[in-house]
Coordinates of N, CA and C in Angstrom, one line a residue:
X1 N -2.5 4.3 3.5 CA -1.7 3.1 3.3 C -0.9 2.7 4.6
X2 N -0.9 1.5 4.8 CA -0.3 1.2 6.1 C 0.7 0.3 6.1
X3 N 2.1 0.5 6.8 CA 2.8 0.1 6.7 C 3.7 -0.7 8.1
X4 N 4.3 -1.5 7.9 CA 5.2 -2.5 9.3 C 6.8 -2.1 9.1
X5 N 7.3 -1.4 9.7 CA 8.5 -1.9 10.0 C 9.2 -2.5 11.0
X6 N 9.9 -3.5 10.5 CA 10.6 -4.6 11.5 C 11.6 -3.9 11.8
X7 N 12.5 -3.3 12.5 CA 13.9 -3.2 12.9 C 14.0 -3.0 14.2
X8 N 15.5 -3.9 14.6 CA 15.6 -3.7 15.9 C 16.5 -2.8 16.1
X9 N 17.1 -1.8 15.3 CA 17.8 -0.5 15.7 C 16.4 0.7 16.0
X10 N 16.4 0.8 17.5 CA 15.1 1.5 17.9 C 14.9 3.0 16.9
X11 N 16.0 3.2 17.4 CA 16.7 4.8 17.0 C 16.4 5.5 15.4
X12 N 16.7 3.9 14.5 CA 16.7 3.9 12.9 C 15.1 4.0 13.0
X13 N 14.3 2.8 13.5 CA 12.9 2.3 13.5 C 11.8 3.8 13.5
X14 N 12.0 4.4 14.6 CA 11.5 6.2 14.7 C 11.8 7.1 13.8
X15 N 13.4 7.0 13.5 CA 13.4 7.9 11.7 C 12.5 7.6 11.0
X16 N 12.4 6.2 10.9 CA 11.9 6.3 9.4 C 10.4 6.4 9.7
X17 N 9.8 6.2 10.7 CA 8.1 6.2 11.3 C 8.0 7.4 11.0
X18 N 8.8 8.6 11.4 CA 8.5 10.3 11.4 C 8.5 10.3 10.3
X19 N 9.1 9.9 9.3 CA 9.2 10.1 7.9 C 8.1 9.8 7.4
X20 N 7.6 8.8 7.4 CA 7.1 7.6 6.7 C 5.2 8.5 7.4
X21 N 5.3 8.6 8.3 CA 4.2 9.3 8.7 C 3.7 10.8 8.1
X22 N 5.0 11.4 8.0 CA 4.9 12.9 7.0 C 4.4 12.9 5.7
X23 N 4.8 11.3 5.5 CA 4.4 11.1 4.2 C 2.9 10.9 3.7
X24 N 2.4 10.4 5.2 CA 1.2 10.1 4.7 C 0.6 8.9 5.4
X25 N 1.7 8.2 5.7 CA 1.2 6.4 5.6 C 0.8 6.5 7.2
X26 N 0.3 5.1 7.3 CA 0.1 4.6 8.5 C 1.4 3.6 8.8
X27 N 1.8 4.0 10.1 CA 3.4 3.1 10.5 C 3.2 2.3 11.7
X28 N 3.2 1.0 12.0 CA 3.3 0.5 12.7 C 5.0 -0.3 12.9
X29 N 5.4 -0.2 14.4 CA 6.9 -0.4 14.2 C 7.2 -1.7 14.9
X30 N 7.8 -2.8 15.2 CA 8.6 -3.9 15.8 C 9.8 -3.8 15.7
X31 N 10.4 -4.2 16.8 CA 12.1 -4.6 17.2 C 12.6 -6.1 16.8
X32 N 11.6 -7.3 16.3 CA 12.6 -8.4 16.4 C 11.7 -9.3 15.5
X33 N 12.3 -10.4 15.3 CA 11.5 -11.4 14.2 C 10.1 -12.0 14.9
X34 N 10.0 -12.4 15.6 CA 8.5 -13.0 16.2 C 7.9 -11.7 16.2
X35 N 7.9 -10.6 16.6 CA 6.3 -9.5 16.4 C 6.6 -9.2 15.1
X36 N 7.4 -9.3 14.4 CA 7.2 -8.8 12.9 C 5.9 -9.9 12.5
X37 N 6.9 -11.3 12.9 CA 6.0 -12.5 11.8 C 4.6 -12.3 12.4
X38 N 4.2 -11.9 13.5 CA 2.9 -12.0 14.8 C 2.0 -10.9 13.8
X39 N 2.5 -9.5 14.4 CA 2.0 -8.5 13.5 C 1.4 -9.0 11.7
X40 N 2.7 -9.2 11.0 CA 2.0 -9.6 9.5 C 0.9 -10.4 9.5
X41 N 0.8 -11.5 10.1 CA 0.4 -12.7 9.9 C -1.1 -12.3 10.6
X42 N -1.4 -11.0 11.5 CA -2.7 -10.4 12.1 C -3.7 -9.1 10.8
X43 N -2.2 -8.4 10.4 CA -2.8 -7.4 9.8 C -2.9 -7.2 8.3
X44 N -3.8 -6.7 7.8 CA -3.3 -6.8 6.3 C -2.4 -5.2 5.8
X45 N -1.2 -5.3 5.7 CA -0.6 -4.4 5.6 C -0.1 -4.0 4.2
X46 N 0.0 -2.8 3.7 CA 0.3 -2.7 2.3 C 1.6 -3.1 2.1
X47 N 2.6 -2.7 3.0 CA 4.1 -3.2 2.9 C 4.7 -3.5 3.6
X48 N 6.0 -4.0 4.1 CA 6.7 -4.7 5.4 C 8.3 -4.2 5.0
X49 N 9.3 -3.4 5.3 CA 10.2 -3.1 5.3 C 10.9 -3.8 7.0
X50 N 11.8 -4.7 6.2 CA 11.7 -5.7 7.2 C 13.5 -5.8 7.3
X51 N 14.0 -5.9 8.3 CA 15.3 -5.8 8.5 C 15.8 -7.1 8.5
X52 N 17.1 -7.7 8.4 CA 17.4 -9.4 8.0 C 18.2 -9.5 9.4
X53 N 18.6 -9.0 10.0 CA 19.4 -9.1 11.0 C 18.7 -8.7 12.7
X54 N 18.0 -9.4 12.9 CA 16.9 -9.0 14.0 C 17.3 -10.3 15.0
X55 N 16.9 -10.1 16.5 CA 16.4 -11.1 17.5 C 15.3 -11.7 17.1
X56 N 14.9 -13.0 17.8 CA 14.4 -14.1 18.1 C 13.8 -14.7 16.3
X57 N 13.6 -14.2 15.6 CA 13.8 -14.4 14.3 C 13.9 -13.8 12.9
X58 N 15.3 -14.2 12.2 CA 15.7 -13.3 11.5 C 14.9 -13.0 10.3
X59 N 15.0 -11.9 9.9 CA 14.4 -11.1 8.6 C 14.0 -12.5 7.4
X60 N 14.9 -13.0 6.9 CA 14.6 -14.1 6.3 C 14.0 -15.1 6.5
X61 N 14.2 -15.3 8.2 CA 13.2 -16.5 8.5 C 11.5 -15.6 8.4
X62 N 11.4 -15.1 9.0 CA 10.0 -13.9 8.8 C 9.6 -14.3 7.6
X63 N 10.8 -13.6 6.4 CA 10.1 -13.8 5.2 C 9.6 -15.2 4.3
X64 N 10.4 -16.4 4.6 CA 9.9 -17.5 4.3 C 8.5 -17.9 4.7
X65 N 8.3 -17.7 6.3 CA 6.8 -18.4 7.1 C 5.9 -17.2 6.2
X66 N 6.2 -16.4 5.8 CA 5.2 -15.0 5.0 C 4.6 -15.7 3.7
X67 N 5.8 -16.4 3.3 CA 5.7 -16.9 1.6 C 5.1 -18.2 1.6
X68 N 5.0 -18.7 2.6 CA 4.9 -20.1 2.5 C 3.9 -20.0 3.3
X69 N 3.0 -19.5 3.5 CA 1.6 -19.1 4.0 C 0.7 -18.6 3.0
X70 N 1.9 -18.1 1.9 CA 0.9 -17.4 0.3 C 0.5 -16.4 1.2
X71 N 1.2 -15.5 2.1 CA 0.7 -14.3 2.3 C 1.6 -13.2 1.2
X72 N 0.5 -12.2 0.2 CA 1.5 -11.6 -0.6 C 2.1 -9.8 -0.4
X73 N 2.2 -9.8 1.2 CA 2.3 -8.5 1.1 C 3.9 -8.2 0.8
X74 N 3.9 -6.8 -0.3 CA 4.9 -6.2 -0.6 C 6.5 -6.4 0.6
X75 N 7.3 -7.1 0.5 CA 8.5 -6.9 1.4 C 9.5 -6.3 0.8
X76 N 10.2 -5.2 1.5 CA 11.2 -4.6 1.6 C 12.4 -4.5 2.4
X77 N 13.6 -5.8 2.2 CA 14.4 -6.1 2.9 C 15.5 -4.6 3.0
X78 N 15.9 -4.9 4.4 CA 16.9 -3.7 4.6 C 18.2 -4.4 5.1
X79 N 19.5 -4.3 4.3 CA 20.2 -5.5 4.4 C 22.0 -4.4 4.7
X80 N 23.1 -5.7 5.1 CA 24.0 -4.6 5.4 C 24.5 -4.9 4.0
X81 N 25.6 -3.7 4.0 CA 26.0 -3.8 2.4 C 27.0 -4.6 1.8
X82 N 27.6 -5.4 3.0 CA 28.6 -6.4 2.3 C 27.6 -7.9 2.5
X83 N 26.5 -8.0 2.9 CA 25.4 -8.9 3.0 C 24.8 -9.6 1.6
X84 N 25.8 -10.1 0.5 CA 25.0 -10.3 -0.5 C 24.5 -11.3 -0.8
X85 N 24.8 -12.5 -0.2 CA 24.3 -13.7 -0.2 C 23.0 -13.5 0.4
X86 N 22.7 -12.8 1.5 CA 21.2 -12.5 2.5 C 20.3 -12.0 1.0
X87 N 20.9 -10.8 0.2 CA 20.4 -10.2 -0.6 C 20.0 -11.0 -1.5
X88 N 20.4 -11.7 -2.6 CA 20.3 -12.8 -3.1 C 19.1 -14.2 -2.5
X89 N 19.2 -14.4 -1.1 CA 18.4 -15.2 -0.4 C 17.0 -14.9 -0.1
X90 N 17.0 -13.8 -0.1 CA 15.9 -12.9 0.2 C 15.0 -12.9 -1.4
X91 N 15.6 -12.1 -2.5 CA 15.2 -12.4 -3.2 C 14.6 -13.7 -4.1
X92 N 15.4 -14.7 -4.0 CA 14.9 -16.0 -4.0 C 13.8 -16.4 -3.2
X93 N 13.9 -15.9 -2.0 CA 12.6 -16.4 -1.0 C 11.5 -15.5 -0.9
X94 N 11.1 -14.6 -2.0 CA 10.2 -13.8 -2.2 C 10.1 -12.3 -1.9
X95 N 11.6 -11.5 -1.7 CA 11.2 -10.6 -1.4 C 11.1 -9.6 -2.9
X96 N 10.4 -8.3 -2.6 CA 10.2 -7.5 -3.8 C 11.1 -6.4 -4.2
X97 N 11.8 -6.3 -2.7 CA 12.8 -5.2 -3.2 C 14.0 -5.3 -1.9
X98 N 15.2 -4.7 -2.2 CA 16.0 -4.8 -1.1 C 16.9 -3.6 -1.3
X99 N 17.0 -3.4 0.2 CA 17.9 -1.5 0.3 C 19.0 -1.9 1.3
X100 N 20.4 -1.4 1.2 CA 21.6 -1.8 1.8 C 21.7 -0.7 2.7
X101 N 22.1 -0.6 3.9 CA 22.6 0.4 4.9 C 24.1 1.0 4.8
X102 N 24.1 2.0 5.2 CA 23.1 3.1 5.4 C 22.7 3.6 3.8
X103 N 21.4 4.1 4.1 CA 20.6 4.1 2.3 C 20.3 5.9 2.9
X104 N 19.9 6.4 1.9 CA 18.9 7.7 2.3 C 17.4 7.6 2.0
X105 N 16.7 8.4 2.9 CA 15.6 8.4 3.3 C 15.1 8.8 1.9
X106 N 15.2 9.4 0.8 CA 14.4 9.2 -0.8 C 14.6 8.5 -1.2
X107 N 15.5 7.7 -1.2 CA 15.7 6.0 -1.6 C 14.8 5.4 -1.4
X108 N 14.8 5.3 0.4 CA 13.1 4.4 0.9 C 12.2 4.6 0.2
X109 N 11.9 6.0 0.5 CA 10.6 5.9 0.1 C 10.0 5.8 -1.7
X110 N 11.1 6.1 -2.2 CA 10.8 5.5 -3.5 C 10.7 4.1 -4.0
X111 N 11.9 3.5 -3.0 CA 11.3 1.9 -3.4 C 10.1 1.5 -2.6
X112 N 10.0 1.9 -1.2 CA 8.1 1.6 -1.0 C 7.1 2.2 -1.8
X113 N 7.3 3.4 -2.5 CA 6.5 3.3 -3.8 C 6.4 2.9 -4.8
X114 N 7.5 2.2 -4.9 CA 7.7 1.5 -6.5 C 6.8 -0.7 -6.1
X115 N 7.0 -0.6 -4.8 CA 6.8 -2.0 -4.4 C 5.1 -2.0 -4.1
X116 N 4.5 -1.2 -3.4 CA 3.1 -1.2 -3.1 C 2.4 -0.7 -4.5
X117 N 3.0 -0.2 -5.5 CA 2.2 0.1 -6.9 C 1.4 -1.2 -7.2
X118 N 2.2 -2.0 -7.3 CA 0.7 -3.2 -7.8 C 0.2 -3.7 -6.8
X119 N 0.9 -4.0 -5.7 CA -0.6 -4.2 -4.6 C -2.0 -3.2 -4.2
X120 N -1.6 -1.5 -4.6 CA -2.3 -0.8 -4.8 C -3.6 -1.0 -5.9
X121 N -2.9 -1.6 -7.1 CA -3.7 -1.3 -8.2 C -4.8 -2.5 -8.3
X122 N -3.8 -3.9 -7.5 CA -4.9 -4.7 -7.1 C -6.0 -4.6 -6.3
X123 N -5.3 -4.5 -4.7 CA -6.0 -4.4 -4.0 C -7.6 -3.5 -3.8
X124 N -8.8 -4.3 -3.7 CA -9.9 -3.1 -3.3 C -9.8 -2.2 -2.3
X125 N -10.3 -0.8 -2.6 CA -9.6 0.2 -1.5 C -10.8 0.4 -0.1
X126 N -12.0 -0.4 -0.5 CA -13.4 -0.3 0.2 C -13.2 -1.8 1.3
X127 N -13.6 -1.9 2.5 CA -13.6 -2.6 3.3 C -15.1 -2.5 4.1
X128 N -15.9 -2.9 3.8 CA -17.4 -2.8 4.2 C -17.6 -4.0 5.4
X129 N -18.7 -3.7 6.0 CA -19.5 -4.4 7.3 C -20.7 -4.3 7.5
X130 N -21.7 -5.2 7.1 CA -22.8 -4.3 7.3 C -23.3 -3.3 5.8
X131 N -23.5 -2.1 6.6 CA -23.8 -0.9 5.8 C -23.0 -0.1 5.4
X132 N -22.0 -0.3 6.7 CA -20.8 0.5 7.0 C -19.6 0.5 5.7
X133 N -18.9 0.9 4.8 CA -17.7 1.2 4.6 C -16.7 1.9 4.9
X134 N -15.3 1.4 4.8 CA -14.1 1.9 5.0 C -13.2 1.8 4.0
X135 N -12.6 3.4 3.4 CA -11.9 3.5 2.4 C -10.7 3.8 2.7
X136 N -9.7 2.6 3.0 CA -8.5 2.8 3.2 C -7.4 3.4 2.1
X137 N -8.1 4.6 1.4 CA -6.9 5.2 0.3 C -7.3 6.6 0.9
X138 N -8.7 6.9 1.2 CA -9.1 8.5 1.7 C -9.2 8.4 3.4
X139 N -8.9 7.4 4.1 CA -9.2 7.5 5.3 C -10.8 7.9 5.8
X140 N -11.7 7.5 4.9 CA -13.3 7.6 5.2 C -13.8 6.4 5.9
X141 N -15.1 7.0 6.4 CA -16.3 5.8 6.8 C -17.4 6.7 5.7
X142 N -18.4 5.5 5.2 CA -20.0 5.9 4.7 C -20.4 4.9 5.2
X143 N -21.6 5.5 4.9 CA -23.3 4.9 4.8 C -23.5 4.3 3.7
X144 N -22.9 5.4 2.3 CA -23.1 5.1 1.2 C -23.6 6.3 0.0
X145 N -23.6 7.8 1.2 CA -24.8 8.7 0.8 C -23.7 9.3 1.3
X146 N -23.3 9.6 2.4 CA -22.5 10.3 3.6 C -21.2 9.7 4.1
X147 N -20.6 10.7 3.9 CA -18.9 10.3 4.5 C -18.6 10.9 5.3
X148 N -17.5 10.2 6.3 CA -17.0 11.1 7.4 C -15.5 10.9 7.4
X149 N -14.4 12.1 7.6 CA -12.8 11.8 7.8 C -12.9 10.9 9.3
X150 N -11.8 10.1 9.0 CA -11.1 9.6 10.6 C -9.8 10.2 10.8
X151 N -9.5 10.1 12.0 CA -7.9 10.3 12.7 C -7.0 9.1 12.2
X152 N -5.6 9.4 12.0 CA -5.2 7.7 11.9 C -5.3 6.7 12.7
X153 N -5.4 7.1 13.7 CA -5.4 6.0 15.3 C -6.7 5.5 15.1
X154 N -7.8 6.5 14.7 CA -9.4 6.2 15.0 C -9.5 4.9 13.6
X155 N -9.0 5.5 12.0 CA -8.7 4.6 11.0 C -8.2 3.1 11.8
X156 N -7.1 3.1 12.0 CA -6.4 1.5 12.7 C -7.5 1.0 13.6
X157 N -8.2 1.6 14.4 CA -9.1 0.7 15.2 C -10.2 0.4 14.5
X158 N -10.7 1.0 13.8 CA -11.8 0.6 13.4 C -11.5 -0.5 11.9
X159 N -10.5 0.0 11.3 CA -10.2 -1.4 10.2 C -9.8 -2.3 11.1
X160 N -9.4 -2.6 12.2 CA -9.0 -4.2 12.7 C -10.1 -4.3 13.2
X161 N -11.1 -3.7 13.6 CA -12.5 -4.0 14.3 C -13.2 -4.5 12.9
X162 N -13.5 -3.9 12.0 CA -13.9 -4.6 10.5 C -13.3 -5.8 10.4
X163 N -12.1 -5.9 10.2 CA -11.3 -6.9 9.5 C -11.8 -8.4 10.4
X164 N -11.9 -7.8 11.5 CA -12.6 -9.3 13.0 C -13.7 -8.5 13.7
X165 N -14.7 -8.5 12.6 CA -16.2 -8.7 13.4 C -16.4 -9.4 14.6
X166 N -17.4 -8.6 15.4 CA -17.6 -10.0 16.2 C -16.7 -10.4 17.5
X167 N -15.4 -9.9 17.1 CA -14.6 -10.3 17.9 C -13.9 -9.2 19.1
X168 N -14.2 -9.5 20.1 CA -13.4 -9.1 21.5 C -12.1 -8.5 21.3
X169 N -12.0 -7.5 21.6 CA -10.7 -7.1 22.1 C -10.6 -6.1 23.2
X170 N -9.8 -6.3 24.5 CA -9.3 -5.4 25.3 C -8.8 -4.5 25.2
X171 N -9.1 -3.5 25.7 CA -8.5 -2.1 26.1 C -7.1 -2.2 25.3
X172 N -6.5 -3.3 26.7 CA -4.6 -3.8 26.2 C -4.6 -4.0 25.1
X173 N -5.7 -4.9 24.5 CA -4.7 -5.8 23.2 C -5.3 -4.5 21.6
X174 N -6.0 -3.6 22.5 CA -5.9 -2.3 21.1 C -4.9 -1.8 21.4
X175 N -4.3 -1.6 22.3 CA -3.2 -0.4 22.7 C -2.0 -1.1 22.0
X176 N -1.9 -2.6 22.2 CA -0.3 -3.0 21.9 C -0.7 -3.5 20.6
X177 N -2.0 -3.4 19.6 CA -2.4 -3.7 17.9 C -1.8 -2.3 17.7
X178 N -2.3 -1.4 17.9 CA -2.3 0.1 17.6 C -1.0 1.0 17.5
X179 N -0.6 1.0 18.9 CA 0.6 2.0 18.8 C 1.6 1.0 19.2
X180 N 1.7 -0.6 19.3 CA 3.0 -1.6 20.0 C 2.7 -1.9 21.5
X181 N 3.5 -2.9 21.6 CA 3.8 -3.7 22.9 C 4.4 -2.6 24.3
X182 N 5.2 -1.9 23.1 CA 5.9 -1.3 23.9 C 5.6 0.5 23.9
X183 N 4.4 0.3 23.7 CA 4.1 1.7 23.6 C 3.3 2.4 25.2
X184 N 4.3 3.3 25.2 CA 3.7 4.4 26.7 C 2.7 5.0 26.6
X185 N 1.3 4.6 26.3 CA -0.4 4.9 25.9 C -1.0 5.0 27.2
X186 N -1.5 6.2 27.6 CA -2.8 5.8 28.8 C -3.6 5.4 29.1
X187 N -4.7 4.6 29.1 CA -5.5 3.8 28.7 C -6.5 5.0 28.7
X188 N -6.8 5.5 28.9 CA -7.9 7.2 28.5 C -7.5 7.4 27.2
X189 N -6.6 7.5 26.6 CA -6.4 7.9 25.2 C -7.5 6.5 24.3
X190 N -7.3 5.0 24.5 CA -7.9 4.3 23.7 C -9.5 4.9 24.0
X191 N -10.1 5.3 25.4 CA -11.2 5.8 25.4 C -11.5 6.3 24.7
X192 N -10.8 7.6 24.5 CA -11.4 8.9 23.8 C -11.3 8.5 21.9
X193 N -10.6 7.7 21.4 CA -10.5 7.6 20.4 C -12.1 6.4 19.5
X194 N -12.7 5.5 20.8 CA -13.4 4.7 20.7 C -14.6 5.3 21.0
X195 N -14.8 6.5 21.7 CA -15.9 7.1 22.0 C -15.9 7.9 21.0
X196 N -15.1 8.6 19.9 CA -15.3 9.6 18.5 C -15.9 8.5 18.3
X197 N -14.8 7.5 17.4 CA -15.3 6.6 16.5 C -17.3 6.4 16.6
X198 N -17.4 6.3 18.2 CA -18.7 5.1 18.3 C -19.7 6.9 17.7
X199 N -19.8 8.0 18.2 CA -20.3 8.8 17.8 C -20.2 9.6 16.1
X200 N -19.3 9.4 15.3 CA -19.5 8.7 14.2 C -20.0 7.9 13.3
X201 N -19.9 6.6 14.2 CA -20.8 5.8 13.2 C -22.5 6.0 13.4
X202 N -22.5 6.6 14.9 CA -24.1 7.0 15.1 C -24.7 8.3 14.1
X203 N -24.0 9.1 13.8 CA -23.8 10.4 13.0 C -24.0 9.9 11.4
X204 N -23.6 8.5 10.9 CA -23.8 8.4 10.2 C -25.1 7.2 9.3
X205 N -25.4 6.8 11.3 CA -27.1 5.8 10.8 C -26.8 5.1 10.7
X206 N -25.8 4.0 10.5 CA -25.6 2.8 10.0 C -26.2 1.6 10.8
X207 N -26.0 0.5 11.0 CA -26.9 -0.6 11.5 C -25.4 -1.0 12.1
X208 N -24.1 -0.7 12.8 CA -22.8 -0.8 12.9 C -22.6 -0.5 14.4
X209 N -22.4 -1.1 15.5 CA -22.1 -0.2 16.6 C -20.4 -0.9 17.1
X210 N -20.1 -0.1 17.9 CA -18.7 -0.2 19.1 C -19.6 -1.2 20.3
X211 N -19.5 -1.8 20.6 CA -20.6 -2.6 21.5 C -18.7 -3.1 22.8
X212 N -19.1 -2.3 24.2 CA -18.1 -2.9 25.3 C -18.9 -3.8 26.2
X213 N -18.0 -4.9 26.2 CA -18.6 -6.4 27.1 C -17.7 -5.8 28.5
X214 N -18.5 -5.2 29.6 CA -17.6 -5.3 30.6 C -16.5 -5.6 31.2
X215 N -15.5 -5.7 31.4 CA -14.8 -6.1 32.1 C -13.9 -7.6 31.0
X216 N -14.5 -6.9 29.6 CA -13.6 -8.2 28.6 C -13.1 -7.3 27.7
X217 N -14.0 -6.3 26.8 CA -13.0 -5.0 25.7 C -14.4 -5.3 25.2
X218 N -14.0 -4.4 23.8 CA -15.0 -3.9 22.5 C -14.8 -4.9 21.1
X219 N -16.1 -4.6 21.0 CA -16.1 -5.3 19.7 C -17.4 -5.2 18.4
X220 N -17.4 -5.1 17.4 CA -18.0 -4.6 16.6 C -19.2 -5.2 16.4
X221 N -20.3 -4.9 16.1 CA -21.6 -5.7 16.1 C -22.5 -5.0 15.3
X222 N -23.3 -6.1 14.9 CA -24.7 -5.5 13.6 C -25.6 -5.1 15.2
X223 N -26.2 -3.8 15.2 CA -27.6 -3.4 15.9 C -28.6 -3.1 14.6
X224 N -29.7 -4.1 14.8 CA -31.0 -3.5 13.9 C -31.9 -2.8 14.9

């Protein structure tokens, strides 16, 4: 399960990613309202724990362009505690749950489990291409006969390479989808994680390859 959090307290934002990663989930993090709204509106993400008090745009405004797009992913506002009108506005403007600061870390994660329960039970857990599947509840790839585990890093690139067949992406623009904008990644690391993957999906026969355009990035393609 993969999750966004918006907040621009750096320091808070890393708590809860170590947590949130122990747990299990997939954490992708942002500091301010435009990569939150950028991010959501790219990825399909099981939940959004989204802060109301952020730069360039606030938690609320995020959550409106989210709703008013009919995008329905689970939001979890994180609000200050004399903030009750936000709390109240929020709820009116679609969010599903809201936690006051400072909260404890079983708090969170209980209300992210209480909020992704029905998008879980909705959502299909199979993401297919091709021949290829991806089950984003076991972190597998098949054929259909044969399964293989992924890494979480190897999981994230290869579901946004499903999710945009076809489509180009740079070395950069996996590094700052994957770990952030602002993430200190060497670009040998996106290597090594693209070259498992691509030996995987050969391991497993599929008609699916990692196909790199020179000197533009990778991108996913049917080989017969």
């Amino acid at each position: 399960m993969r999750l966004l959090i918006a907040e621009d307290e750096q320091e808070l934002a890393r708590a809860i990613q170590v947590i949130l990663e122990n747990e299990g989930y997939l954490v992708d993090i942002v500091h301010d309202g435009k990569e939150a709204y950028e991010y959501a509106s790219l990825v399909d993400y099981d939940g959004l724990i989204l802060d109301i008090m952020m730069p360039k745009l606030s938690g609320l405004e995020v959550l409106e362009k989210l709703r008013k797009e009919s995008k329905q992913i689970p939001i979890l506002l994180l609000t200050a505690k004399s903030a009750i009108d936000d709390r109240i506005g929020g709820l009116d403007l679609g969010a599903d749950d809201y936690l006051t600061k400072p909260f404890a870390m079983g708090e969170l994660l209980a209300r992210i489990r209480a909020m992704t329960r029905r998008k879980t039970v909705l959502q299909a857990k199979i993401v297919t291409f091709e021949d290829l599947e991806l089950n984003s509840d076991s972190i597998h790839i098949s054929n259909g006969k044969q399964e293989m585990k992924l890494s979480n890093k190897e999981f994230q690139i290869l579901q946004l390479l499903m999710e945009n067949p076809k489509q180009l992406f740079s070395a950069e623009q996996l590094i700052e989808r994957i770990w952030g904008w602002d993430a200190d990644i060497e670009m040998n690391s996106i290597w090594v994680h693209l070259s498992n993957l691509r030996k995987k999906l050969a391991t497993l026969e599929v008609h699916v390859r990692i196909v790199a355009t020179r000197g533009v990035g990778y991108s996913l393609e049917v080989i017969r």
